PDB file of C-alpha atoms and ligand atoms in Angstrom:
ATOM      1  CA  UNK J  50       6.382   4.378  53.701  1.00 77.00           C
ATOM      2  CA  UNK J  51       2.715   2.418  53.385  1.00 92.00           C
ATOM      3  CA  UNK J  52       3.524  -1.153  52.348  1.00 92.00           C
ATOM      4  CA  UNK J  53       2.697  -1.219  48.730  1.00 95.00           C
ATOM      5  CA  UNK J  54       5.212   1.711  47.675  1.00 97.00           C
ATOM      6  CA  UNK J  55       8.006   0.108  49.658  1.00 96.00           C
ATOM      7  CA  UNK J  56       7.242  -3.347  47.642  1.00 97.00           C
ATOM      8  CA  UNK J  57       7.140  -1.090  44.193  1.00 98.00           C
ATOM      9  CA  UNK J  58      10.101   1.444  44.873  1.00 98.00           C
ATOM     10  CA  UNK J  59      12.754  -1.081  46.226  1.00 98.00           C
ATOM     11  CA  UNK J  60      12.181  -4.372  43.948  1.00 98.00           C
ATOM     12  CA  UNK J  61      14.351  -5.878  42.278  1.00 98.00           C
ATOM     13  CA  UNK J  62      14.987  -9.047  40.077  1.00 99.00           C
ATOM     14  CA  UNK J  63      15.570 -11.991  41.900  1.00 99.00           C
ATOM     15  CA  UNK J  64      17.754 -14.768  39.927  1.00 98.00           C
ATOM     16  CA  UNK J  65      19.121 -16.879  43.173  1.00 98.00           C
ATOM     17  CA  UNK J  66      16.707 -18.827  45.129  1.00 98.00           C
ATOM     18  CA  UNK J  67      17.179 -20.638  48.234  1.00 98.00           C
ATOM     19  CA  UNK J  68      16.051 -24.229  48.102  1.00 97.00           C
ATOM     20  CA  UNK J  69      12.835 -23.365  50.647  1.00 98.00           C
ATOM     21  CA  UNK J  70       9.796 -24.460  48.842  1.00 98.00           C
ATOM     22  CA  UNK J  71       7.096 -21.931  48.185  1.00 98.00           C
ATOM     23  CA  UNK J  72       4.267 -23.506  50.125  1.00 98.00           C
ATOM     24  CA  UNK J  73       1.124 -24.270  47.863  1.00 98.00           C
ATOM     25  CA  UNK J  74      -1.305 -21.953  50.159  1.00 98.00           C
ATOM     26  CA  UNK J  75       0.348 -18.853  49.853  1.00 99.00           C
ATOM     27  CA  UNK J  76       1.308 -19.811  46.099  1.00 99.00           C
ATOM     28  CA  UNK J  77      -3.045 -20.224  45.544  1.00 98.00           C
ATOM     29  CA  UNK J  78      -3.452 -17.024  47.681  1.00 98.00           C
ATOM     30  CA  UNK J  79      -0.613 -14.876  45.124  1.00 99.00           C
ATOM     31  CA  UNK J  80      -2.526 -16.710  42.097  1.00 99.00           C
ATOM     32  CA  UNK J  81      -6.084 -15.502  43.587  1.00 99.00           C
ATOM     33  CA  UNK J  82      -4.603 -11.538  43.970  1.00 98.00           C
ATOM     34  CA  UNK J  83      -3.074 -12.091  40.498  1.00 99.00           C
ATOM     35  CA  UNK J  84      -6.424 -13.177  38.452  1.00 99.00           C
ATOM     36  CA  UNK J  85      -8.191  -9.850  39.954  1.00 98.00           C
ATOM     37  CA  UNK J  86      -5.836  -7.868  37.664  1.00 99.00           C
ATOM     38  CA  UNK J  87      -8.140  -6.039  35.005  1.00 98.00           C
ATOM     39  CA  UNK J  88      -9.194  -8.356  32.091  1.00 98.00           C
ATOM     40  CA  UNK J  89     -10.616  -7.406  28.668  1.00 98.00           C
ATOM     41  CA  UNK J  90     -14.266  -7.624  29.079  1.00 98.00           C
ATOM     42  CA  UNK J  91     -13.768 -10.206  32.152  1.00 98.00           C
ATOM     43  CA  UNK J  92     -12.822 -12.917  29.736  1.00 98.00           C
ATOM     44  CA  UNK J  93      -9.538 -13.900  31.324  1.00 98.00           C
ATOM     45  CA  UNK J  94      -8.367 -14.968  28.351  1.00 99.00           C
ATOM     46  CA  UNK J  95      -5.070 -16.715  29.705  1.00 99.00           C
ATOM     47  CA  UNK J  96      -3.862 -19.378  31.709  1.00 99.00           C
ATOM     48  CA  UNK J  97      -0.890 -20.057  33.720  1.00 99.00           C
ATOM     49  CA  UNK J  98       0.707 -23.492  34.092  1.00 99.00           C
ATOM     50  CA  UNK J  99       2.569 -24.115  37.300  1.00 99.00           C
ATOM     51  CA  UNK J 100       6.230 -26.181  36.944  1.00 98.00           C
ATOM     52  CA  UNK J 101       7.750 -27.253  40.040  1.00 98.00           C
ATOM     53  CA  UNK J 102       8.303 -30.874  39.688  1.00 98.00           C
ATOM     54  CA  UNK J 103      12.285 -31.098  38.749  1.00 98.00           C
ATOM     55  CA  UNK J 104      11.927 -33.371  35.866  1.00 98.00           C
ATOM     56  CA  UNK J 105       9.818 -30.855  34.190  1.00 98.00           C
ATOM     57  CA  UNK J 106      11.812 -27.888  34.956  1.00 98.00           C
ATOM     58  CA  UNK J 107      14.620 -29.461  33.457  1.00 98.00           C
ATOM     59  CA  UNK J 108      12.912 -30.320  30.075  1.00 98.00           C
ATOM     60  CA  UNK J 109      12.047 -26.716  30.008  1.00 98.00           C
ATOM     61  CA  UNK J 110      15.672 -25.437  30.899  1.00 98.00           C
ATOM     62  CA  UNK J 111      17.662 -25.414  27.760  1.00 98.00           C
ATOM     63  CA  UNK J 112      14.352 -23.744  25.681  1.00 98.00           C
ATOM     64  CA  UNK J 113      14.839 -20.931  28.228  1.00 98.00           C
ATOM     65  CA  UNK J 114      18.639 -21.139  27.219  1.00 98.00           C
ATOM     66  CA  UNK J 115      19.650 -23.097  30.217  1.00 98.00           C
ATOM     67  CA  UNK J 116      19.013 -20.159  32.573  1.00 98.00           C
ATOM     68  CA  UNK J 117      19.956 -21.187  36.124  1.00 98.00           C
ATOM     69  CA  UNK J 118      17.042 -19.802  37.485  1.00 98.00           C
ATOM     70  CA  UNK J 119      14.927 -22.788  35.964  1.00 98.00           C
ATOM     71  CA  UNK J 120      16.231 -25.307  38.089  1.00 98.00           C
ATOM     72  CA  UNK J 121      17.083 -23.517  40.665  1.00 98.00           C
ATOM     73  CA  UNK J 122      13.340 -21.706  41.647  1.00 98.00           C
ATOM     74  CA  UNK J 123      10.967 -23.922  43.182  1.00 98.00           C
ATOM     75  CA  UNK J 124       8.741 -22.381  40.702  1.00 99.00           C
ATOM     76  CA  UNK J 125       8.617 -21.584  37.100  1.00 99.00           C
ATOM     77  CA  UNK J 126       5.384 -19.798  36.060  1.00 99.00           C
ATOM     78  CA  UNK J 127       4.396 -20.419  32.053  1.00 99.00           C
ATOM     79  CA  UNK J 128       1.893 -17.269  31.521  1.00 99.00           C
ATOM     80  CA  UNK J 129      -0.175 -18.267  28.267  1.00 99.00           C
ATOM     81  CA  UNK J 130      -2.707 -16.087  26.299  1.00 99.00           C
ATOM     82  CA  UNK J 131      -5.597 -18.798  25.637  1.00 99.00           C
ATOM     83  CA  UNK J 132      -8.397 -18.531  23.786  1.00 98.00           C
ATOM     84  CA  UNK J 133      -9.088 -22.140  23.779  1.00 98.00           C
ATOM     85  CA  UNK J 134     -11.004 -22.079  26.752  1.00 98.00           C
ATOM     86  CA  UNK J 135     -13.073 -19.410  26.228  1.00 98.00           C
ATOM     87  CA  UNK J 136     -13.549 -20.645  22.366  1.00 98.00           C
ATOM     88  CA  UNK J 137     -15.015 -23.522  23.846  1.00 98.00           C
ATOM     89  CA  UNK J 138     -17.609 -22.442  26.295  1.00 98.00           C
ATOM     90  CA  UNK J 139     -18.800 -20.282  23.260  1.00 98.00           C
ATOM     91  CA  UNK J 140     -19.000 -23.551  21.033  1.00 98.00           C
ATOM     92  CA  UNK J 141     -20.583 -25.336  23.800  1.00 98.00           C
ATOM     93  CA  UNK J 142     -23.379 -22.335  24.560  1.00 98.00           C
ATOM     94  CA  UNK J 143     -24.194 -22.507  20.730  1.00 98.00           C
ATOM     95  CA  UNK J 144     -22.311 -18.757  19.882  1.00 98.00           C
ATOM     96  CA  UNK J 145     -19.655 -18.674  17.466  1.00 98.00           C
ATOM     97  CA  UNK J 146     -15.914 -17.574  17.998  1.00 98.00           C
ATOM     98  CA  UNK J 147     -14.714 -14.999  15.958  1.00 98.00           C
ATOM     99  CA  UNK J 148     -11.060 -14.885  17.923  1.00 98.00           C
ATOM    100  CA  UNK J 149      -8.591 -16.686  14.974  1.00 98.00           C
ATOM    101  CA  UNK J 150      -6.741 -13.683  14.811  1.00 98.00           C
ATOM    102  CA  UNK J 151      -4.087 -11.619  15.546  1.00 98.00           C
ATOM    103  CA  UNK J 152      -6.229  -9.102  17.295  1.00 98.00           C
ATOM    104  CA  UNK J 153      -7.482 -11.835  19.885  1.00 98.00           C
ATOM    105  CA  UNK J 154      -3.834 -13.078  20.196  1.00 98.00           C
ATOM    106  CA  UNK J 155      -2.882  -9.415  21.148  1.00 98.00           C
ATOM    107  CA  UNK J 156      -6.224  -9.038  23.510  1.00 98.00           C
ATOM    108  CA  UNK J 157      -4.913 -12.326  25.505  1.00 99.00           C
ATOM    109  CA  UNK J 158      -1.241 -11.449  25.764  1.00 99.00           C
ATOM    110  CA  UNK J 159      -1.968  -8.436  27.146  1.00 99.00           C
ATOM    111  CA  UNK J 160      -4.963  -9.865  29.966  1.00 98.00           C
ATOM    112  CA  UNK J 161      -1.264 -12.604  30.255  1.00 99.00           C
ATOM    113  CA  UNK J 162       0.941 -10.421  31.077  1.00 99.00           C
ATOM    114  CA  UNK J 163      -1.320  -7.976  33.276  1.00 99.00           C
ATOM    115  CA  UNK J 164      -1.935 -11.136  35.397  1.00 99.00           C
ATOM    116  CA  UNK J 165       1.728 -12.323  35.401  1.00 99.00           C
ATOM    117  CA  UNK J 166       2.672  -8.621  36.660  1.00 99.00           C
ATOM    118  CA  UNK J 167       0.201  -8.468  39.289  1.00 99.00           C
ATOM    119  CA  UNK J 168       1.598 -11.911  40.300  1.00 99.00           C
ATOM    120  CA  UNK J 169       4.591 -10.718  40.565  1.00 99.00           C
ATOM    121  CA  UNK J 170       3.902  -7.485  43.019  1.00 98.00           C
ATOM    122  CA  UNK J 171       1.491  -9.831  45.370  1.00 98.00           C
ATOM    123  CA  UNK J 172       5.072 -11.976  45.543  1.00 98.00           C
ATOM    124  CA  UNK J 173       7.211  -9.384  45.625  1.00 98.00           C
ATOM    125  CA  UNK J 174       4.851  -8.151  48.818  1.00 98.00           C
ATOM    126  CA  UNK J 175       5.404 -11.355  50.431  1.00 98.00           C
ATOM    127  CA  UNK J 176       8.899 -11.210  50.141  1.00 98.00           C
ATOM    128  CA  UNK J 177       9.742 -13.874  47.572  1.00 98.00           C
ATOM    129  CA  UNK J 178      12.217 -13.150  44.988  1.00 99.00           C
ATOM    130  CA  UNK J 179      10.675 -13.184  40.780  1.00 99.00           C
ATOM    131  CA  UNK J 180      12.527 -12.973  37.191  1.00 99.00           C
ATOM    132  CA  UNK J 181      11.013 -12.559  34.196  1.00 99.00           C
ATOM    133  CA  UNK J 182      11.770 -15.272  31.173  1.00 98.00           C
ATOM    134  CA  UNK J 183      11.736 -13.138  28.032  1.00 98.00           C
ATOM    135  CA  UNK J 184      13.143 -16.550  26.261  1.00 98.00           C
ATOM    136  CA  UNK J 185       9.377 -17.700  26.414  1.00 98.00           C
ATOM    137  CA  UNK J 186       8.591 -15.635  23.251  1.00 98.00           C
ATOM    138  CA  UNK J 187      11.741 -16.740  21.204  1.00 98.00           C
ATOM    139  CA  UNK J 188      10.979 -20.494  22.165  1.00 98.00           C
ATOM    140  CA  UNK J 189       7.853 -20.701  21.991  1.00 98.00           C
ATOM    141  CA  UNK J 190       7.347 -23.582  19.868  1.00 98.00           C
ATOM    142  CA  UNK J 191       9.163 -25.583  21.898  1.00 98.00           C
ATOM    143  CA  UNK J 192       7.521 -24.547  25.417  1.00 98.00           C
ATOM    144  CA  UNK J 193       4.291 -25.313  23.511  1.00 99.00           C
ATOM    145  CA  UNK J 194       5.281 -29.281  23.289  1.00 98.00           C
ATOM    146  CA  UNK J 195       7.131 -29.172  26.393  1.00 98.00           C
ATOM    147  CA  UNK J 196       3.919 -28.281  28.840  1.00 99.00           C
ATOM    148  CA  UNK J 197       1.186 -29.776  25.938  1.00 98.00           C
ATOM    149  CA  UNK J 198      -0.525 -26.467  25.020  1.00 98.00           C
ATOM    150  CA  UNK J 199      -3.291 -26.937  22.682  1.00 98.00           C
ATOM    151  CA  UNK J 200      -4.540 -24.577  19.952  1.00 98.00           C
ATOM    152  CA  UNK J 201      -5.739 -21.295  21.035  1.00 98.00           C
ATOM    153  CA  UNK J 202      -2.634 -21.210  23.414  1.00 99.00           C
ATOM    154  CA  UNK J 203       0.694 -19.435  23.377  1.00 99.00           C
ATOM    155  CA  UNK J 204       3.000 -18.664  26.127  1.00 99.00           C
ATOM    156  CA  UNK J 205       3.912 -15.193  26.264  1.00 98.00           C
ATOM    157  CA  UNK J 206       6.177 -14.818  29.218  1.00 99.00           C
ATOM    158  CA  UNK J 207       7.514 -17.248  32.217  1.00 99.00           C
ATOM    159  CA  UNK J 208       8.013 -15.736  36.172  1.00 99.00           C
ATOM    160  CA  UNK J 209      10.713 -18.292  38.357  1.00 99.00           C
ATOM    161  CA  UNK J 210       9.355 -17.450  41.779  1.00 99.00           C
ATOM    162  CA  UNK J 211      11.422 -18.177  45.126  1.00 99.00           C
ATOM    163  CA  UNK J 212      12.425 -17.053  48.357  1.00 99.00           C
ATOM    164  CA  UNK J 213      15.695 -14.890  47.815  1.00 98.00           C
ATOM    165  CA  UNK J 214      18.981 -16.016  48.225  1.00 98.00           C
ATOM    166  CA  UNK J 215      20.969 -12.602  47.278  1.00 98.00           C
ATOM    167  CA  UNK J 216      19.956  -8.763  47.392  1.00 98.00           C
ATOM    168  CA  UNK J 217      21.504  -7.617  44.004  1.00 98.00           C
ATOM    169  CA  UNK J 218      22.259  -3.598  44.095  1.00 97.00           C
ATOM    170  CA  UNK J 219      19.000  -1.758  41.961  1.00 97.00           C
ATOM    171  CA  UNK J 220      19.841  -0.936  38.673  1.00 97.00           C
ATOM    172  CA  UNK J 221      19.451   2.056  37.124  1.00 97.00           C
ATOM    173  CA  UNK J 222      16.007   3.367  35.229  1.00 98.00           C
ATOM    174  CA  UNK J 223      15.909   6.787  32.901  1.00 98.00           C
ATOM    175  CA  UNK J 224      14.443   9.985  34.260  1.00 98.00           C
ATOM    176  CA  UNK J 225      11.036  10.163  34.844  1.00 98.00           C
ATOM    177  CA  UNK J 226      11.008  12.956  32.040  1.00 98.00           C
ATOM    178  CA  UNK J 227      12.355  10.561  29.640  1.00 98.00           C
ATOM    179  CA  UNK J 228       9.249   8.402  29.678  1.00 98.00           C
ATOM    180  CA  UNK J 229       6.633  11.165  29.950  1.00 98.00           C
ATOM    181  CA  UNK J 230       5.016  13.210  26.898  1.00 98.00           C
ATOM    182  CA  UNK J 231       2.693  15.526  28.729  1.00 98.00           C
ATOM    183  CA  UNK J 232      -0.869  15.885  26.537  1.00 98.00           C
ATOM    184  CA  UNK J 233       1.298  14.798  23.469  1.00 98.00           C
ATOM    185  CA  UNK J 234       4.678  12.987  22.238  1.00 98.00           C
ATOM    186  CA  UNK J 235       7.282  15.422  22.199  1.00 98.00           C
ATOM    187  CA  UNK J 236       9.953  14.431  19.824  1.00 98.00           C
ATOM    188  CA  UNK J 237      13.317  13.908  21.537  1.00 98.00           C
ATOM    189  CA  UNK J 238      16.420  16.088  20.383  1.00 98.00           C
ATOM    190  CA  UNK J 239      19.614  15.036  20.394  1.00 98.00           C
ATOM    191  CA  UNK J 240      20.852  17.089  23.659  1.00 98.00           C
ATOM    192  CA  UNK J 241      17.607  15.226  25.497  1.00 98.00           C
ATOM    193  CA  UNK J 242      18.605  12.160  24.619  1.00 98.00           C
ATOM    194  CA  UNK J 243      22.493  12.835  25.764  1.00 98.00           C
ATOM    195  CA  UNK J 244      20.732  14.452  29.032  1.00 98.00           C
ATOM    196  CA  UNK J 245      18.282  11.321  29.594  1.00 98.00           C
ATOM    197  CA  UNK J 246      20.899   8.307  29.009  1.00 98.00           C
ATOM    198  CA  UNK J 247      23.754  10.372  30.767  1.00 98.00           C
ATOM    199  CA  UNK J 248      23.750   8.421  34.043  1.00 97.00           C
ATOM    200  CA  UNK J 249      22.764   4.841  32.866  1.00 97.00           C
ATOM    201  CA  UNK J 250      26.110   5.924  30.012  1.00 98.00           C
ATOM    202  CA  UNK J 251      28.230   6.293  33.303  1.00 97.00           C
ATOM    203  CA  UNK J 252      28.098   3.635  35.779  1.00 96.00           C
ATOM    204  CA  UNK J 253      30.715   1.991  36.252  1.00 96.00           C
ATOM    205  CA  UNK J 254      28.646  -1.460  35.289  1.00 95.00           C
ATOM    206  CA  UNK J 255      27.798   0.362  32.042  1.00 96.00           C
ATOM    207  CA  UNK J 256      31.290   1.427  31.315  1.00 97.00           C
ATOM    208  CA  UNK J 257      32.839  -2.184  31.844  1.00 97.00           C
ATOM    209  CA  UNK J 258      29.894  -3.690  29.567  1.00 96.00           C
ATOM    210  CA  UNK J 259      31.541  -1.603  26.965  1.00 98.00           C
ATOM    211  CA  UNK J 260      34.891  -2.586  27.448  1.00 97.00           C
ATOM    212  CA  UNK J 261      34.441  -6.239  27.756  1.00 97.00           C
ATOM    213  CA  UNK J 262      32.327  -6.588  24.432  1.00 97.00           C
ATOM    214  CA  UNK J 263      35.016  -4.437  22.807  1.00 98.00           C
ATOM    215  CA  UNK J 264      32.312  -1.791  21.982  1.00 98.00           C
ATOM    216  CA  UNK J 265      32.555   1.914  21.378  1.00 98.00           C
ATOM    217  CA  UNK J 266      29.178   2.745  23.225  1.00 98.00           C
ATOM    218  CA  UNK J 267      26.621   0.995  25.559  1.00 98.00           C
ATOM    219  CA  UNK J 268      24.080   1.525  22.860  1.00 98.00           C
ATOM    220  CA  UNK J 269      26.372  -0.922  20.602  1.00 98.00           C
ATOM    221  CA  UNK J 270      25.889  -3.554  23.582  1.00 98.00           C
ATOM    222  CA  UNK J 271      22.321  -3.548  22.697  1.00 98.00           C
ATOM    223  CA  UNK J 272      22.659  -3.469  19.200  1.00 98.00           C
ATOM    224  CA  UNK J 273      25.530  -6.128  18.031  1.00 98.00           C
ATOM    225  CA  UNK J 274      25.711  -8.677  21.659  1.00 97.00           C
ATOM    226  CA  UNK J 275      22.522  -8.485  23.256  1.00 97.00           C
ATOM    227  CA  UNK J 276      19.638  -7.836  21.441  1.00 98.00           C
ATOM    228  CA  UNK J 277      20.992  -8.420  17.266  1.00 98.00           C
ATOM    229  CA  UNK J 278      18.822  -7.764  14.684  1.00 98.00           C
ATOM    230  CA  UNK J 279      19.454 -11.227  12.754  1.00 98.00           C
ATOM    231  CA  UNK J 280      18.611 -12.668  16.039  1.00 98.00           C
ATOM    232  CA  UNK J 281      15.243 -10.425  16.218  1.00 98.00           C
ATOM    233  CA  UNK J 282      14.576 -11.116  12.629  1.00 98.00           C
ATOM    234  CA  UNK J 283      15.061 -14.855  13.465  1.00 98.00           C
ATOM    235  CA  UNK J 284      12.543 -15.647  16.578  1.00 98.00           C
ATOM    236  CA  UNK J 285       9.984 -13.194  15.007  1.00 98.00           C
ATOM    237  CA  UNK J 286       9.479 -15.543  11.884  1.00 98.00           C
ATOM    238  CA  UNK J 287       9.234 -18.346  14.752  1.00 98.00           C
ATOM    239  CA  UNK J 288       6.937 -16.791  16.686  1.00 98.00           C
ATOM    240  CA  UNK J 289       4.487 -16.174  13.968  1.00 98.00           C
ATOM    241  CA  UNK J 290       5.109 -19.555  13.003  1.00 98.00           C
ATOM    242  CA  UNK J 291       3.481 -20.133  16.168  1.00 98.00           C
ATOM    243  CA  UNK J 292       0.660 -17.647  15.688  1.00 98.00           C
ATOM    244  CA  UNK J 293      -0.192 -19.496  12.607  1.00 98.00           C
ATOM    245  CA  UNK J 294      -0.182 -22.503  14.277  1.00 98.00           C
ATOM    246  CA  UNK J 295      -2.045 -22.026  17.275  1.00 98.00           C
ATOM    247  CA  UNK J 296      -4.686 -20.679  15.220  1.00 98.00           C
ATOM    248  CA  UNK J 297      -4.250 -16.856  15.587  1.00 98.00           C
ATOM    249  CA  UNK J 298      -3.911 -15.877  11.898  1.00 96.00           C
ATOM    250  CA  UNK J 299      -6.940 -16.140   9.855  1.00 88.00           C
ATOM    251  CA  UNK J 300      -5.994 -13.547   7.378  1.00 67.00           C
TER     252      UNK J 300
HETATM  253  C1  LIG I 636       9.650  -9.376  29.566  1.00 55.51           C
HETATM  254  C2  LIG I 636      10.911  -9.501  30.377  1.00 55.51           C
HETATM  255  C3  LIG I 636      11.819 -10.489  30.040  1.00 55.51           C
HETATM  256  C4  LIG I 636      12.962 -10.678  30.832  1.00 55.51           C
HETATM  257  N1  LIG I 636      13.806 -11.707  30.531  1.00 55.51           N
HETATM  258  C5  LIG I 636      14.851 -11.972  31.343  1.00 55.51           C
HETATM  259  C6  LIG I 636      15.664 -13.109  31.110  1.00 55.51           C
HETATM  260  O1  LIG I 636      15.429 -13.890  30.182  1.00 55.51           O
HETATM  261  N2  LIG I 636      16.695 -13.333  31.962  1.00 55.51           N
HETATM  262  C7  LIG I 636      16.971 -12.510  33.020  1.00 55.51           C
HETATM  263  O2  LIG I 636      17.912 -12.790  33.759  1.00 55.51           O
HETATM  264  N3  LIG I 636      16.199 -11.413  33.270  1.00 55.51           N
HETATM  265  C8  LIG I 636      15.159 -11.129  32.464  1.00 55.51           C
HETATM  266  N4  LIG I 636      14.336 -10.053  32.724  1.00 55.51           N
HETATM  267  C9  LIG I 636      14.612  -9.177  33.872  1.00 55.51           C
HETATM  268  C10 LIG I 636      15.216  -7.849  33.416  1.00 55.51           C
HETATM  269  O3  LIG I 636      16.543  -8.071  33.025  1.00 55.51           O
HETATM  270  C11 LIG I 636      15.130  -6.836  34.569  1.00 55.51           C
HETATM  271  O4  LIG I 636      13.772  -6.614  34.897  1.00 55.51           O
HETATM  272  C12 LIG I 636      15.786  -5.513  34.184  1.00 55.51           C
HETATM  273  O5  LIG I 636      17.168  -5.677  33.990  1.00 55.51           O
HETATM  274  C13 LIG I 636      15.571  -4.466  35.280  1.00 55.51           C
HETATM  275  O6  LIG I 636      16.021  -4.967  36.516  1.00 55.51           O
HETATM  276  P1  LIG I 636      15.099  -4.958  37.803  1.00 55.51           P
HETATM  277  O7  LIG I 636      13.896  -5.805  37.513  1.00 55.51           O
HETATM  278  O8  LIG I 636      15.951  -5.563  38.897  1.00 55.51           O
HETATM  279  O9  LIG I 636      14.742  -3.545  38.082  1.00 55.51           O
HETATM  280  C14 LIG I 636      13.217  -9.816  31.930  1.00 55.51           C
HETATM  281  C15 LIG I 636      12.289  -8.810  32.239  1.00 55.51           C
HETATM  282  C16 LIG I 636      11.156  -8.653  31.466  1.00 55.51           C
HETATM  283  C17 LIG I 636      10.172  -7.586  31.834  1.00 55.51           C
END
């Protein structure tokens, strides 16, 4: 197998680091692969703000819910959508910014988080060990004071980065059918959707989710422990709290 398939076909997420440092060349050299992802109209309208002294990691620890992983990686990645840079080389090239809105938040998350991906397969490649921080969006106001982002700028997701200190088994993913709608979206029926969560419904990890949270079915894991609506309902009024206030909503 060519090197690039074996990185993509037998990753997985790394949360235990060993206390090796990840030394600042190759770091530059992954952040140099990473920023020739695709970009909208070669704007690269994000930026990414490097933690690794411990003081700082641990101011950002409990706003990513006092994750291990925060402390523990020798790196913690903050990947921001930002407009304020590029809103400023317009001001100072006399052209005029029309990016106070949603659609420009949505145009740098996206150029984010292709960059924060491609960051992670370049280190993934190397061998280093990544896990994605999905409390970045939930906490977002706080991360904002925390690493001094200015307006224009919103994290959008955080990578801890290390050299691996455990080989957890793979987990599962659904059928390659399940994901794919050939020409157009095929509805799913109820025997498809039995047939396509079937095997994720009968690991043994799965099974002992259920019993341990006192559920009836995995999908009730999702629904009322892990992902609640009140809690949904409860970071998205945050988060475009934060919109608003990084200047993204000029109705
Ligand atoms: C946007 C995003 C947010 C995530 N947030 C967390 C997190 O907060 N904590 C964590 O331990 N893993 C987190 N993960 C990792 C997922 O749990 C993991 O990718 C998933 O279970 C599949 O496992 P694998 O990456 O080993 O295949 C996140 C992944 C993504 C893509």
């Amino acid at each position: 197998m060519n090197q690039i398939s074996n990185t993509l076909l037998n990753r997985r997420t790394i949360r235990k680091y060993t206390p090796e440092p990840v030394d600042r060349k190759l770091l530059n050299d992954l952040l140099t692969k990473a920023c020739r992802a695709s970009t909208t109209g070669n704007m690269q309208v994000y930026s990414i703000i490097i933690t690794s002294d411990p003081g700082k990691k641990r101011e950002l620890a409990p706003f990513h819910f006092n994750q291990s992983m925060v402390t523990e990686a020798p790196v913690v990645l903050t990947f921001c959508a930002d407009f304020n840079r590029f809103n400023k080389w317009c001001r100072e090239r006399k052209a005029d910014p029309g990016y106070d809105n949603f659609l420009s938040f949505f145009t740098a998350a996206i150029d984010a988080l292709l960059v924060a991906q491609t960051f992670c397969i370049a280190a993934e490649a190397k061998g280093l060990g990544i896990c994605y921080l999905g409390t970045t969006t939930y906490m977002a106001h706080e991360i904002i004071k925390v690493l001094k982002l200015p307006i224009g700028v919103v994290p959008v997701t955080t990578v801890t980065l290390g050299w691996p200190a455990e080989k957890p088994e793979q987990v599962d993913r659904l059928p390659l059918e399940a994901v794919i709608h050939e020409e157009t979206y095929k509805l799913y029926s109820s025997e498809a959707i039995d047939r396509f969560y079937f095997e994720k419904e009968q690991r043994t990890d799965s099974q002992q989710f259920v019993k341990e949270n006192k559920k009836e079915t995995l999908a009730q894991v999702f629904t009322d422990v892990r992902y609640k609506k009140e809690d949904n309902v409860h970071f998205s009024k945050l988060l475009l709290g934060v919109l608003e206030e990084q200047g993204f909503m000029n109705h």
